[in-house]
C-alpha cells in the first residue's frame, strides 16, 4: 500500500502547525506574544477538499493542522475504510490544500449503497453531510461503560489543559480518545466534528484499537458524532454539554453510552436499550 507519507509530511500540511506555533517562552504569562493572542482572539479557518477515487467527496472548513488525520478519520467515519488497509493511497495537493484518496472500490460501493440523505447538519457553520435514518439503525449490545464521574472529570481537566488554542482564544473545539485512564489522542479544530475525525484518524494511522475506547468532546453530541462513534465501535461519548435527541436514539440502538454534563456534579447518563 502506498500512502505517500513522505509527500504528505513534506507538503507542509502536517507540519503547518509546528511551524506556526509560538515557543513556550513567547506564550508565557505577561509576554507580548501572549497578550497579542489574547487581544486578537481569532481562530484559523480554511477550506480543505477531499476527492475519493476521482470524485469530489467533501470540503471541510477547518483548522489547518493534523490534516492527514482529518482526512483519514473522515473516511473511517463515513464508512469508506475500516482500517488503514482499505486506504490504498492518500496524496496531498499543497497549492490549494486538499487530498486525493484512493480506497478499495468495494468500500465505495458499500457507502453508495446505503442511500443516505444529504442534510444540513448541526455542526459549526453550514455542514453538509449524509445521514442514514437513525430509526433504521440496527440494534447492538452495550459496548462498555464510562469511568466513574470523578475520573471522567479528571480526564476533561486534562483535555482542557492540553488545549493551547482554547487557552489562547476560547473559540475552538477539542476532542480526545481515552482508555479511561489517560488521553490517547487529542485534537483541536474550529469544528467539533473535525476534531473527532482528527483523533479517530490518528488512531487509524497508528493502527491502534478503537473498539471499546471512550470519546471526549467539548461541544454537544449531535447525530453525526454519534454515527462516527458507532462506526468506530466506541463504548461511550462524554461532553460537558448535552446530546441531541437523535444522538440519543442512535447511541441507544448501537450500544453506546452518552454522558452529558460530564463535568458537573450530576452527569446525565443515557444508556443503550436493554
PDB file of C-alpha atoms in Angstrom:
ATOM      1  CA  UNK A   1       0.000   0.000   0.000  1.00  0.00           C
ATOM      2  CA  UNK A   2       1.256   3.486  -0.868  1.00  0.00           C
ATOM      3  CA  UNK A   3       0.009   6.267   1.374  1.00  0.00           C
ATOM      4  CA  UNK A   4       2.675   8.783   0.301  1.00  0.00           C
ATOM      5  CA  UNK A   5       3.776   9.532   3.859  1.00  0.00           C
ATOM      6  CA  UNK A   6       6.839  11.493   2.824  1.00  0.00           C
ATOM      7  CA  UNK A   7       4.881  13.638   0.391  1.00  0.00           C
ATOM      8  CA  UNK A   8       2.155  14.342   2.943  1.00  0.00           C
ATOM      9  CA  UNK A   9       4.672  15.322   5.572  1.00  0.00           C
ATOM     10  CA  UNK A  10       6.867  17.251   3.177  1.00  0.00           C
ATOM     11  CA  UNK A  11       3.968  19.255   1.733  1.00  0.00           C
ATOM     12  CA  UNK A  12       3.684  21.225   4.953  1.00  0.00           C
ATOM     13  CA  UNK A  13       0.127  20.041   5.636  1.00  0.00           C
ATOM     14  CA  UNK A  14       1.046  18.042   8.721  1.00  0.00           C
ATOM     15  CA  UNK A  15       3.838  20.364   9.871  1.00  0.00           C
ATOM     16  CA  UNK A  16       1.920  23.622   9.327  1.00  0.00           C
ATOM     17  CA  UNK A  17       1.003  24.000  12.973  1.00  0.00           C
ATOM     18  CA  UNK A  18       4.524  23.302  14.244  1.00  0.00           C
ATOM     19  CA  UNK A  19       5.997  25.974  12.016  1.00  0.00           C
ATOM     20  CA  UNK A  20       3.399  28.489  13.148  1.00  0.00           C
ATOM     21  CA  UNK A  21       3.222  27.734  16.858  1.00  0.00           C
ATOM     22  CA  UNK A  22       4.938  30.205  19.197  1.00  0.00           C
ATOM     23  CA  UNK A  23       7.558  28.963  21.613  1.00  0.00           C
ATOM     24  CA  UNK A  24       6.555  28.205  25.215  1.00  0.00           C
ATOM     25  CA  UNK A  25       8.503  31.290  26.296  1.00  0.00           C
ATOM     26  CA  UNK A  26       6.540  33.552  23.949  1.00  0.00           C
ATOM     27  CA  UNK A  27       3.262  32.203  25.329  1.00  0.00           C
ATOM     28  CA  UNK A  28       4.209  32.804  28.948  1.00  0.00           C
ATOM     29  CA  UNK A  29       2.111  34.973  31.267  1.00  0.00           C
ATOM     30  CA  UNK A  30       2.625  38.632  30.539  1.00  0.00           C
ATOM     31  CA  UNK A  31       4.587  38.014  27.335  1.00  0.00           C
ATOM     32  CA  UNK A  32       3.994  40.232  24.328  1.00  0.00           C
ATOM     33  CA  UNK A  33       3.008  37.215  22.225  1.00  0.00           C
ATOM     34  CA  UNK A  34       0.544  36.039  24.855  1.00  0.00           C
ATOM     35  CA  UNK A  35      -1.076  39.470  25.064  1.00  0.00           C
ATOM     36  CA  UNK A  36      -1.292  39.700  21.265  1.00  0.00           C
ATOM     37  CA  UNK A  37      -3.089  36.375  21.030  1.00  0.00           C
ATOM     38  CA  UNK A  38      -5.448  37.312  23.832  1.00  0.00           C
ATOM     39  CA  UNK A  39      -6.219  40.660  22.178  1.00  0.00           C
ATOM     40  CA  UNK A  40      -6.706  39.276  18.656  1.00  0.00           C
ATOM     41  CA  UNK A  41      -8.850  36.311  19.805  1.00  0.00           C
ATOM     42  CA  UNK A  42      -9.243  34.672  16.409  1.00  0.00           C
ATOM     43  CA  UNK A  43      -9.024  31.052  15.311  1.00  0.00           C
ATOM     44  CA  UNK A  44      -7.811  29.827  11.949  1.00  0.00           C
ATOM     45  CA  UNK A  45     -10.318  28.569   9.404  1.00  0.00           C
ATOM     46  CA  UNK A  46      -9.711  27.488   5.829  1.00  0.00           C
ATOM     47  CA  UNK A  47     -11.221  25.162   3.196  1.00  0.00           C
ATOM     48  CA  UNK A  48      -9.624  21.756   2.630  1.00  0.00           C
ATOM     49  CA  UNK A  49     -11.045  19.427  -0.014  1.00  0.00           C
ATOM     50  CA  UNK A  50     -11.050  15.670  -0.464  1.00  0.00           C
ATOM     51  CA  UNK A  51     -11.649  13.566  -3.567  1.00  0.00           C
ATOM     52  CA  UNK A  52     -12.317   9.832  -3.241  1.00  0.00           C
ATOM     53  CA  UNK A  53     -11.450   7.664  -6.237  1.00  0.00           C
ATOM     54  CA  UNK A  54     -11.554  10.693  -8.507  1.00  0.00           C
ATOM     55  CA  UNK A  55     -14.892  12.088  -7.279  1.00  0.00           C
ATOM     56  CA  UNK A  56     -15.326  15.186  -5.050  1.00  0.00           C
ATOM     57  CA  UNK A  57     -16.374  13.977  -1.597  1.00  0.00           C
ATOM     58  CA  UNK A  58     -16.205  16.836   0.895  1.00  0.00           C
ATOM     59  CA  UNK A  59     -14.730  20.261   1.587  1.00  0.00           C
ATOM     60  CA  UNK A  60     -14.087  20.998   5.230  1.00  0.00           C
ATOM     61  CA  UNK A  61     -13.961  24.424   6.814  1.00  0.00           C
ATOM     62  CA  UNK A  62     -11.357  23.542   9.388  1.00  0.00           C
ATOM     63  CA  UNK A  63      -8.326  24.477  11.436  1.00  0.00           C
ATOM     64  CA  UNK A  64      -5.351  23.678   9.167  1.00  0.00           C
ATOM     65  CA  UNK A  65      -3.362  21.138  11.136  1.00  0.00           C
ATOM     66  CA  UNK A  66      -3.457  17.338  11.509  1.00  0.00           C
ATOM     67  CA  UNK A  67      -4.974  17.273   8.023  1.00  0.00           C
ATOM     68  CA  UNK A  68      -3.848  13.740   7.166  1.00  0.00           C
ATOM     69  CA  UNK A  69      -5.564  12.621  10.365  1.00  0.00           C
ATOM     70  CA  UNK A  70      -8.666  14.635   9.435  1.00  0.00           C
ATOM     71  CA  UNK A  71      -8.930  13.008   6.007  1.00  0.00           C
ATOM     72  CA  UNK A  72      -8.313   9.502   7.349  1.00  0.00           C
ATOM     73  CA  UNK A  73     -10.766   9.931  10.215  1.00  0.00           C
ATOM     74  CA  UNK A  74     -13.466  11.282   7.917  1.00  0.00           C
ATOM     75  CA  UNK A  75     -13.033   8.336   5.549  1.00  0.00           C
ATOM     76  CA  UNK A  76     -13.393   5.999   8.530  1.00  0.00           C
ATOM     77  CA  UNK A  77     -16.403   7.807   9.964  1.00  0.00           C
ATOM     78  CA  UNK A  78     -18.204   7.768   6.609  1.00  0.00           C
ATOM     79  CA  UNK A  79     -17.556   4.062   6.081  1.00  0.00           C
ATOM     80  CA  UNK A  80     -15.058   4.322   3.205  1.00  0.00           C
ATOM     81  CA  UNK A  81     -12.432   2.498   5.273  1.00  0.00           C
ATOM     82  CA  UNK A  82     -12.495   0.187   8.262  1.00  0.00           C
ATOM     83  CA  UNK A  83      -8.738   0.087   8.694  1.00  0.00           C
ATOM     84  CA  UNK A  84      -5.610   1.531   7.134  1.00  0.00           C
ATOM     85  CA  UNK A  85      -5.508  -1.438   4.765  1.00  0.00           C
ATOM     86  CA  UNK A  86      -8.589  -0.084   2.948  1.00  0.00           C
ATOM     87  CA  UNK A  87      -6.807   3.209   2.209  1.00  0.00           C
ATOM     88  CA  UNK A  88      -4.706   2.443  -0.864  1.00  0.00           C
ATOM     89  CA  UNK A  89      -3.297   5.961  -1.228  1.00  0.00           C
ATOM     90  CA  UNK A  90      -3.729   9.398   0.339  1.00  0.00           C
ATOM     91  CA  UNK A  91      -1.968  12.078  -1.689  1.00  0.00           C
ATOM     92  CA  UNK A  92      -1.910  15.785  -0.734  1.00  0.00           C
ATOM     93  CA  UNK A  93      -2.201  18.771  -3.022  1.00  0.00           C
ATOM     94  CA  UNK A  94      -0.336  21.662  -1.439  1.00  0.00           C
ATOM     95  CA  UNK A  95      -1.212  24.690  -3.655  1.00  0.00           C
ATOM     96  CA  UNK A  96      -4.931  24.827  -2.765  1.00  0.00           C
ATOM     97  CA  UNK A  97      -4.768  22.385   0.163  1.00  0.00           C
ATOM     98  CA  UNK A  98      -6.606  19.163  -0.430  1.00  0.00           C
ATOM     99  CA  UNK A  99      -6.237  15.408  -0.755  1.00  0.00           C
ATOM    100  CA  UNK A 100      -6.783  12.704  -3.336  1.00  0.00           C
ATOM    101  CA  UNK A 101      -7.771   9.444  -1.667  1.00  0.00           C
ATOM    102  CA  UNK A 102      -7.841   6.061  -3.310  1.00  0.00           C
ATOM    103  CA  UNK A 103      -9.812   3.404  -1.456  1.00  0.00           C
ATOM    104  CA  UNK A 104     -10.914  -0.081  -2.364  1.00  0.00           C
ATOM    105  CA  UNK A 105     -13.798   0.089  -4.902  1.00  0.00           C
ATOM    106  CA  UNK A 106     -15.938  -2.296  -2.889  1.00  0.00           C
ATOM    107  CA  UNK A 107     -15.848   0.124   0.048  1.00  0.00           C
ATOM    108  CA  UNK A 108     -17.114   2.974  -2.159  1.00  0.00           C
ATOM    109  CA  UNK A 109     -19.907   0.711  -3.420  1.00  0.00           C
ATOM    110  CA  UNK A 110     -20.955  -0.041   0.158  1.00  0.00           C
ATOM    111  CA  UNK A 111     -21.168   3.652   1.036  1.00  0.00           C
ATOM    112  CA  UNK A 112     -23.162   4.495  -2.088  1.00  0.00           C
ATOM    113  CA  UNK A 113     -25.443   1.540  -1.440  1.00  0.00           C
ATOM    114  CA  UNK A 114     -26.591   2.936   1.899  1.00  0.00           C
ATOM    115  CA  UNK A 115     -28.695   5.601   0.145  1.00  0.00           C
ATOM    116  CA  UNK A 116     -28.075   8.199   2.812  1.00  0.00           C
ATOM    117  CA  UNK A 117     -29.854  11.546   2.663  1.00  0.00           C
ATOM    118  CA  UNK A 118     -27.851  14.755   2.320  1.00  0.00           C
ATOM    119  CA  UNK A 119     -28.670  17.006   5.279  1.00  0.00           C
ATOM    120  CA  UNK A 120     -27.500  20.325   6.665  1.00  0.00           C
ATOM    121  CA  UNK A 121     -26.017  19.010   9.893  1.00  0.00           C
ATOM    122  CA  UNK A 122     -25.776  20.754  13.261  1.00  0.00           C
ATOM    123  CA  UNK A 123     -22.025  21.294  13.027  1.00  0.00           C
ATOM    124  CA  UNK A 124     -20.235  24.630  13.175  1.00  0.00           C
ATOM    125  CA  UNK A 125     -21.165  26.509  10.024  1.00  0.00           C
ATOM    126  CA  UNK A 126     -23.106  25.055   7.111  1.00  0.00           C
ATOM    127  CA  UNK A 127     -22.061  21.422   7.334  1.00  0.00           C
ATOM    128  CA  UNK A 128     -23.474  19.240   4.576  1.00  0.00           C
ATOM    129  CA  UNK A 129     -23.295  15.552   5.369  1.00  0.00           C
ATOM    130  CA  UNK A 130     -25.014  12.266   4.597  1.00  0.00           C
ATOM    131  CA  UNK A 131     -27.021  10.526   7.309  1.00  0.00           C
ATOM    132  CA  UNK A 132     -28.981   7.304   7.378  1.00  0.00           C
ATOM    133  CA  UNK A 133     -32.345   7.180   9.111  1.00  0.00           C
ATOM    134  CA  UNK A 134     -31.489   6.952  12.849  1.00  0.00           C
ATOM    135  CA  UNK A 135     -34.603   4.854  13.456  1.00  0.00           C
ATOM    136  CA  UNK A 136     -33.392   2.217  10.967  1.00  0.00           C
ATOM    137  CA  UNK A 137     -30.031   1.649  12.663  1.00  0.00           C
ATOM    138  CA  UNK A 138     -29.530  -1.953  13.712  1.00  0.00           C
ATOM    139  CA  UNK A 139     -29.506  -2.721  17.435  1.00  0.00           C
ATOM    140  CA  UNK A 140     -26.210  -3.774  19.027  1.00  0.00           C
ATOM    141  CA  UNK A 141     -25.280  -4.808  22.580  1.00  0.00           C
ATOM    142  CA  UNK A 142     -23.672  -2.388  25.008  1.00  0.00           C
ATOM    143  CA  UNK A 143     -20.004  -1.804  24.199  1.00  0.00           C
ATOM    144  CA  UNK A 144     -18.769  -0.838  27.660  1.00  0.00           C
ATOM    145  CA  UNK A 145     -19.153   1.662  30.477  1.00  0.00           C
ATOM    146  CA  UNK A 146     -17.652   5.105  31.095  1.00  0.00           C
ATOM    147  CA  UNK A 147     -15.336   5.642  34.062  1.00  0.00           C
ATOM    148  CA  UNK A 148     -16.624   6.943  37.381  1.00  0.00           C
ATOM    149  CA  UNK A 149     -17.709  10.613  37.389  1.00  0.00           C
ATOM    150  CA  UNK A 150     -14.611  11.694  39.346  1.00  0.00           C
ATOM    151  CA  UNK A 151     -12.306  10.036  36.826  1.00  0.00           C
ATOM    152  CA  UNK A 152     -14.260  11.487  33.917  1.00  0.00           C
ATOM    153  CA  UNK A 153     -13.914  14.990  35.353  1.00  0.00           C
ATOM    154  CA  UNK A 154     -10.162  14.448  35.734  1.00  0.00           C
ATOM    155  CA  UNK A 155      -9.896  13.399  32.078  1.00  0.00           C
ATOM    156  CA  UNK A 156     -11.743  16.530  30.983  1.00  0.00           C
ATOM    157  CA  UNK A 157      -9.448  18.627  33.151  1.00  0.00           C
ATOM    158  CA  UNK A 158      -6.501  17.164  31.241  1.00  0.00           C
ATOM    159  CA  UNK A 159      -8.308  17.752  27.931  1.00  0.00           C
ATOM    160  CA  UNK A 160      -8.809  21.442  28.739  1.00  0.00           C
ATOM    161  CA  UNK A 161      -5.200  21.798  29.929  1.00  0.00           C
ATOM    162  CA  UNK A 162      -3.898  20.474  26.595  1.00  0.00           C
ATOM    163  CA  UNK A 163      -5.932  22.966  24.597  1.00  0.00           C
ATOM    164  CA  UNK A 164      -3.373  25.561  23.528  1.00  0.00           C
ATOM    165  CA  UNK A 165      -5.714  27.269  21.076  1.00  0.00           C
ATOM    166  CA  UNK A 166      -8.590  27.125  23.530  1.00  0.00           C
ATOM    167  CA  UNK A 167      -6.482  28.746  26.229  1.00  0.00           C
ATOM    168  CA  UNK A 168      -5.313  31.417  23.764  1.00  0.00           C
ATOM    169  CA  UNK A 169      -8.663  32.214  22.134  1.00  0.00           C
ATOM    170  CA  UNK A 170     -11.540  30.413  23.903  1.00  0.00           C
ATOM    171  CA  UNK A 171     -13.101  29.833  20.470  1.00  0.00           C
ATOM    172  CA  UNK A 172     -12.296  26.294  19.407  1.00  0.00           C
ATOM    173  CA  UNK A 173     -13.471  22.728  19.984  1.00  0.00           C
ATOM    174  CA  UNK A 174     -11.440  19.783  21.202  1.00  0.00           C
ATOM    175  CA  UNK A 175     -11.762  16.002  21.226  1.00  0.00           C
ATOM    176  CA  UNK A 176      -9.791  13.141  22.717  1.00  0.00           C
ATOM    177  CA  UNK A 177      -9.795   9.363  22.660  1.00  0.00           C
ATOM    178  CA  UNK A 178      -9.292   7.745  26.044  1.00  0.00           C
ATOM    179  CA  UNK A 179      -8.898   4.309  27.565  1.00  0.00           C
ATOM    180  CA  UNK A 180     -10.494   5.584  30.770  1.00  0.00           C
ATOM    181  CA  UNK A 181      -7.157   6.185  32.454  1.00  0.00           C
ATOM    182  CA  UNK A 182      -5.389   8.605  30.105  1.00  0.00           C
ATOM    183  CA  UNK A 183      -5.869  10.564  26.913  1.00  0.00           C
ATOM    184  CA  UNK A 184      -4.594   8.612  23.913  1.00  0.00           C
ATOM    185  CA  UNK A 185      -5.087  11.168  21.122  1.00  0.00           C
ATOM    186  CA  UNK A 186      -6.070  14.835  21.282  1.00  0.00           C
ATOM    187  CA  UNK A 187      -7.027  17.406  18.646  1.00  0.00           C
ATOM    188  CA  UNK A 188      -8.468  20.895  18.355  1.00  0.00           C
ATOM    189  CA  UNK A 189     -10.490  22.327  15.480  1.00  0.00           C
ATOM    190  CA  UNK A 190     -12.975  25.059  14.735  1.00  0.00           C
ATOM    191  CA  UNK A 191     -15.485  22.265  14.064  1.00  0.00           C
ATOM    192  CA  UNK A 192     -16.173  19.672  16.741  1.00  0.00           C
ATOM    193  CA  UNK A 193     -16.850  17.008  14.087  1.00  0.00           C
ATOM    194  CA  UNK A 194     -13.430  17.785  12.562  1.00  0.00           C
ATOM    195  CA  UNK A 195     -11.733  17.384  15.942  1.00  0.00           C
ATOM    196  CA  UNK A 196     -13.372  13.973  16.302  1.00  0.00           C
ATOM    197  CA  UNK A 197     -12.239  12.929  12.818  1.00  0.00           C
ATOM    198  CA  UNK A 198      -8.683  14.001  13.681  1.00  0.00           C
ATOM    199  CA  UNK A 199      -8.411  11.827  16.801  1.00  0.00           C
ATOM    200  CA  UNK A 200     -10.050   8.836  15.108  1.00  0.00           C
ATOM    201  CA  UNK A 201      -7.756   9.304  12.111  1.00  0.00           C
ATOM    202  CA  UNK A 202      -4.710   9.443  14.377  1.00  0.00           C
ATOM    203  CA  UNK A 203      -5.669   6.092  15.898  1.00  0.00           C
ATOM    204  CA  UNK A 204      -6.338   4.536  12.473  1.00  0.00           C
ATOM    205  CA  UNK A 205      -2.979   5.735  11.120  1.00  0.00           C
ATOM    206  CA  UNK A 206      -1.220   4.323  14.203  1.00  0.00           C
ATOM    207  CA  UNK A 207      -3.196   1.066  13.809  1.00  0.00           C
ATOM    208  CA  UNK A 208      -4.452   1.416  17.351  1.00  0.00           C
ATOM    209  CA  UNK A 209      -7.647  -0.200  18.584  1.00  0.00           C
ATOM    210  CA  UNK A 210     -10.775   1.976  18.583  1.00  0.00           C
ATOM    211  CA  UNK A 211     -13.349  -0.545  19.805  1.00  0.00           C
ATOM    212  CA  UNK A 212     -14.254  -0.091  23.449  1.00  0.00           C
ATOM    213  CA  UNK A 213     -12.495   3.268  23.808  1.00  0.00           C
ATOM    214  CA  UNK A 214     -14.139   6.461  25.005  1.00  0.00           C
ATOM    215  CA  UNK A 215     -14.512   9.785  23.210  1.00  0.00           C
ATOM    216  CA  UNK A 216     -14.446  13.154  24.973  1.00  0.00           C
ATOM    217  CA  UNK A 217     -15.810  16.190  23.125  1.00  0.00           C
ATOM    218  CA  UNK A 218     -16.177  19.795  24.232  1.00  0.00           C
ATOM    219  CA  UNK A 219     -19.357  20.541  22.266  1.00  0.00           C
ATOM    220  CA  UNK A 220     -22.778  18.959  22.100  1.00  0.00           C
ATOM    221  CA  UNK A 221     -23.087  15.374  20.879  1.00  0.00           C
ATOM    222  CA  UNK A 222     -25.010  15.527  17.605  1.00  0.00           C
ATOM    223  CA  UNK A 223     -26.351  12.777  15.352  1.00  0.00           C
ATOM    224  CA  UNK A 224     -23.312  12.863  13.048  1.00  0.00           C
ATOM    225  CA  UNK A 225     -20.952  12.456  16.013  1.00  0.00           C
ATOM    226  CA  UNK A 226     -22.999   9.535  17.327  1.00  0.00           C
ATOM    227  CA  UNK A 227     -22.730   7.862  13.904  1.00  0.00           C
ATOM    228  CA  UNK A 228     -18.958   8.360  13.861  1.00  0.00           C
ATOM    229  CA  UNK A 229     -18.695   6.839  17.333  1.00  0.00           C
ATOM    230  CA  UNK A 230     -20.837   3.884  16.279  1.00  0.00           C
ATOM    231  CA  UNK A 231     -18.695   3.163  13.208  1.00  0.00           C
ATOM    232  CA  UNK A 232     -15.569   3.324  15.370  1.00  0.00           C
ATOM    233  CA  UNK A 233     -17.003   0.849  17.907  1.00  0.00           C
ATOM    234  CA  UNK A 234     -16.581   3.305  20.787  1.00  0.00           C
ATOM    235  CA  UNK A 235     -18.107   2.444  24.140  1.00  0.00           C
ATOM    236  CA  UNK A 236     -19.089   5.946  25.262  1.00  0.00           C
ATOM    237  CA  UNK A 237     -19.064   9.615  24.333  1.00  0.00           C
ATOM    238  CA  UNK A 238     -18.933  12.303  27.020  1.00  0.00           C
ATOM    239  CA  UNK A 239     -19.338  16.066  26.908  1.00  0.00           C
ATOM    240  CA  UNK A 240     -19.682  18.998  29.311  1.00  0.00           C
ATOM    241  CA  UNK A 241     -22.636  19.971  27.087  1.00  0.00           C
ATOM    242  CA  UNK A 242     -25.595  17.740  26.139  1.00  0.00           C
ATOM    243  CA  UNK A 243     -26.511  15.229  23.414  1.00  0.00           C
ATOM    244  CA  UNK A 244     -29.239  15.763  20.839  1.00  0.00           C
ATOM    245  CA  UNK A 245     -32.369  13.624  20.720  1.00  0.00           C
ATOM    246  CA  UNK A 246     -31.220  11.911  17.506  1.00  0.00           C
ATOM    247  CA  UNK A 247     -27.800  11.232  19.030  1.00  0.00           C
ATOM    248  CA  UNK A 248     -29.515   9.508  21.964  1.00  0.00           C
ATOM    249  CA  UNK A 249     -31.598   7.395  19.549  1.00  0.00           C
ATOM    250  CA  UNK A 250     -28.518   6.330  17.586  1.00  0.00           C
ATOM    251  CA  UNK A 251     -26.494   5.606  20.724  1.00  0.00           C
ATOM    252  CA  UNK A 252     -29.220   3.528  22.338  1.00  0.00           C
ATOM    253  CA  UNK A 253     -29.547   1.390  19.223  1.00  0.00           C
ATOM    254  CA  UNK A 254     -25.803   0.948  18.672  1.00  0.00           C
ATOM    255  CA  UNK A 255     -24.790   0.166  22.268  1.00  0.00           C
ATOM    256  CA  UNK A 256     -23.085   3.475  23.121  1.00  0.00           C
ATOM    257  CA  UNK A 257     -23.378   5.285  26.450  1.00  0.00           C
ATOM    258  CA  UNK A 258     -23.734   9.077  26.173  1.00  0.00           C
ATOM    259  CA  UNK A 259     -22.740  11.253  29.126  1.00  0.00           C
ATOM    260  CA  UNK A 260     -23.976  14.834  29.167  1.00  0.00           C
ATOM    261  CA  UNK A 261     -22.972  17.484  31.725  1.00  0.00           C
ATOM    262  CA  UNK A 262     -19.942  15.273  32.325  1.00  0.00           C
ATOM    263  CA  UNK A 263     -18.004  17.801  34.421  1.00  0.00           C
ATOM    264  CA  UNK A 264     -20.926  18.642  36.675  1.00  0.00           C
ATOM    265  CA  UNK A 265     -21.746  17.021  39.984  1.00  0.00           C
ATOM    266  CA  UNK A 266     -24.730  15.271  38.409  1.00  0.00           C
ATOM    267  CA  UNK A 267     -23.833  13.897  34.946  1.00  0.00           C
ATOM    268  CA  UNK A 268     -26.709  12.857  32.664  1.00  0.00           C
ATOM    269  CA  UNK A 269     -26.082   9.253  31.572  1.00  0.00           C
ATOM    270  CA  UNK A 270     -28.004   7.882  28.582  1.00  0.00           C
ATOM    271  CA  UNK A 271     -27.598   4.110  28.415  1.00  0.00           C
ATOM    272  CA  UNK A 272     -28.240   1.750  25.486  1.00  0.00           C
ATOM    273  CA  UNK A 273     -31.518  -0.072  25.077  1.00  0.00           C
ATOM    274  CA  UNK A 274     -31.637  -3.299  27.050  1.00  0.00           C
TER     275      UNK A 274
END
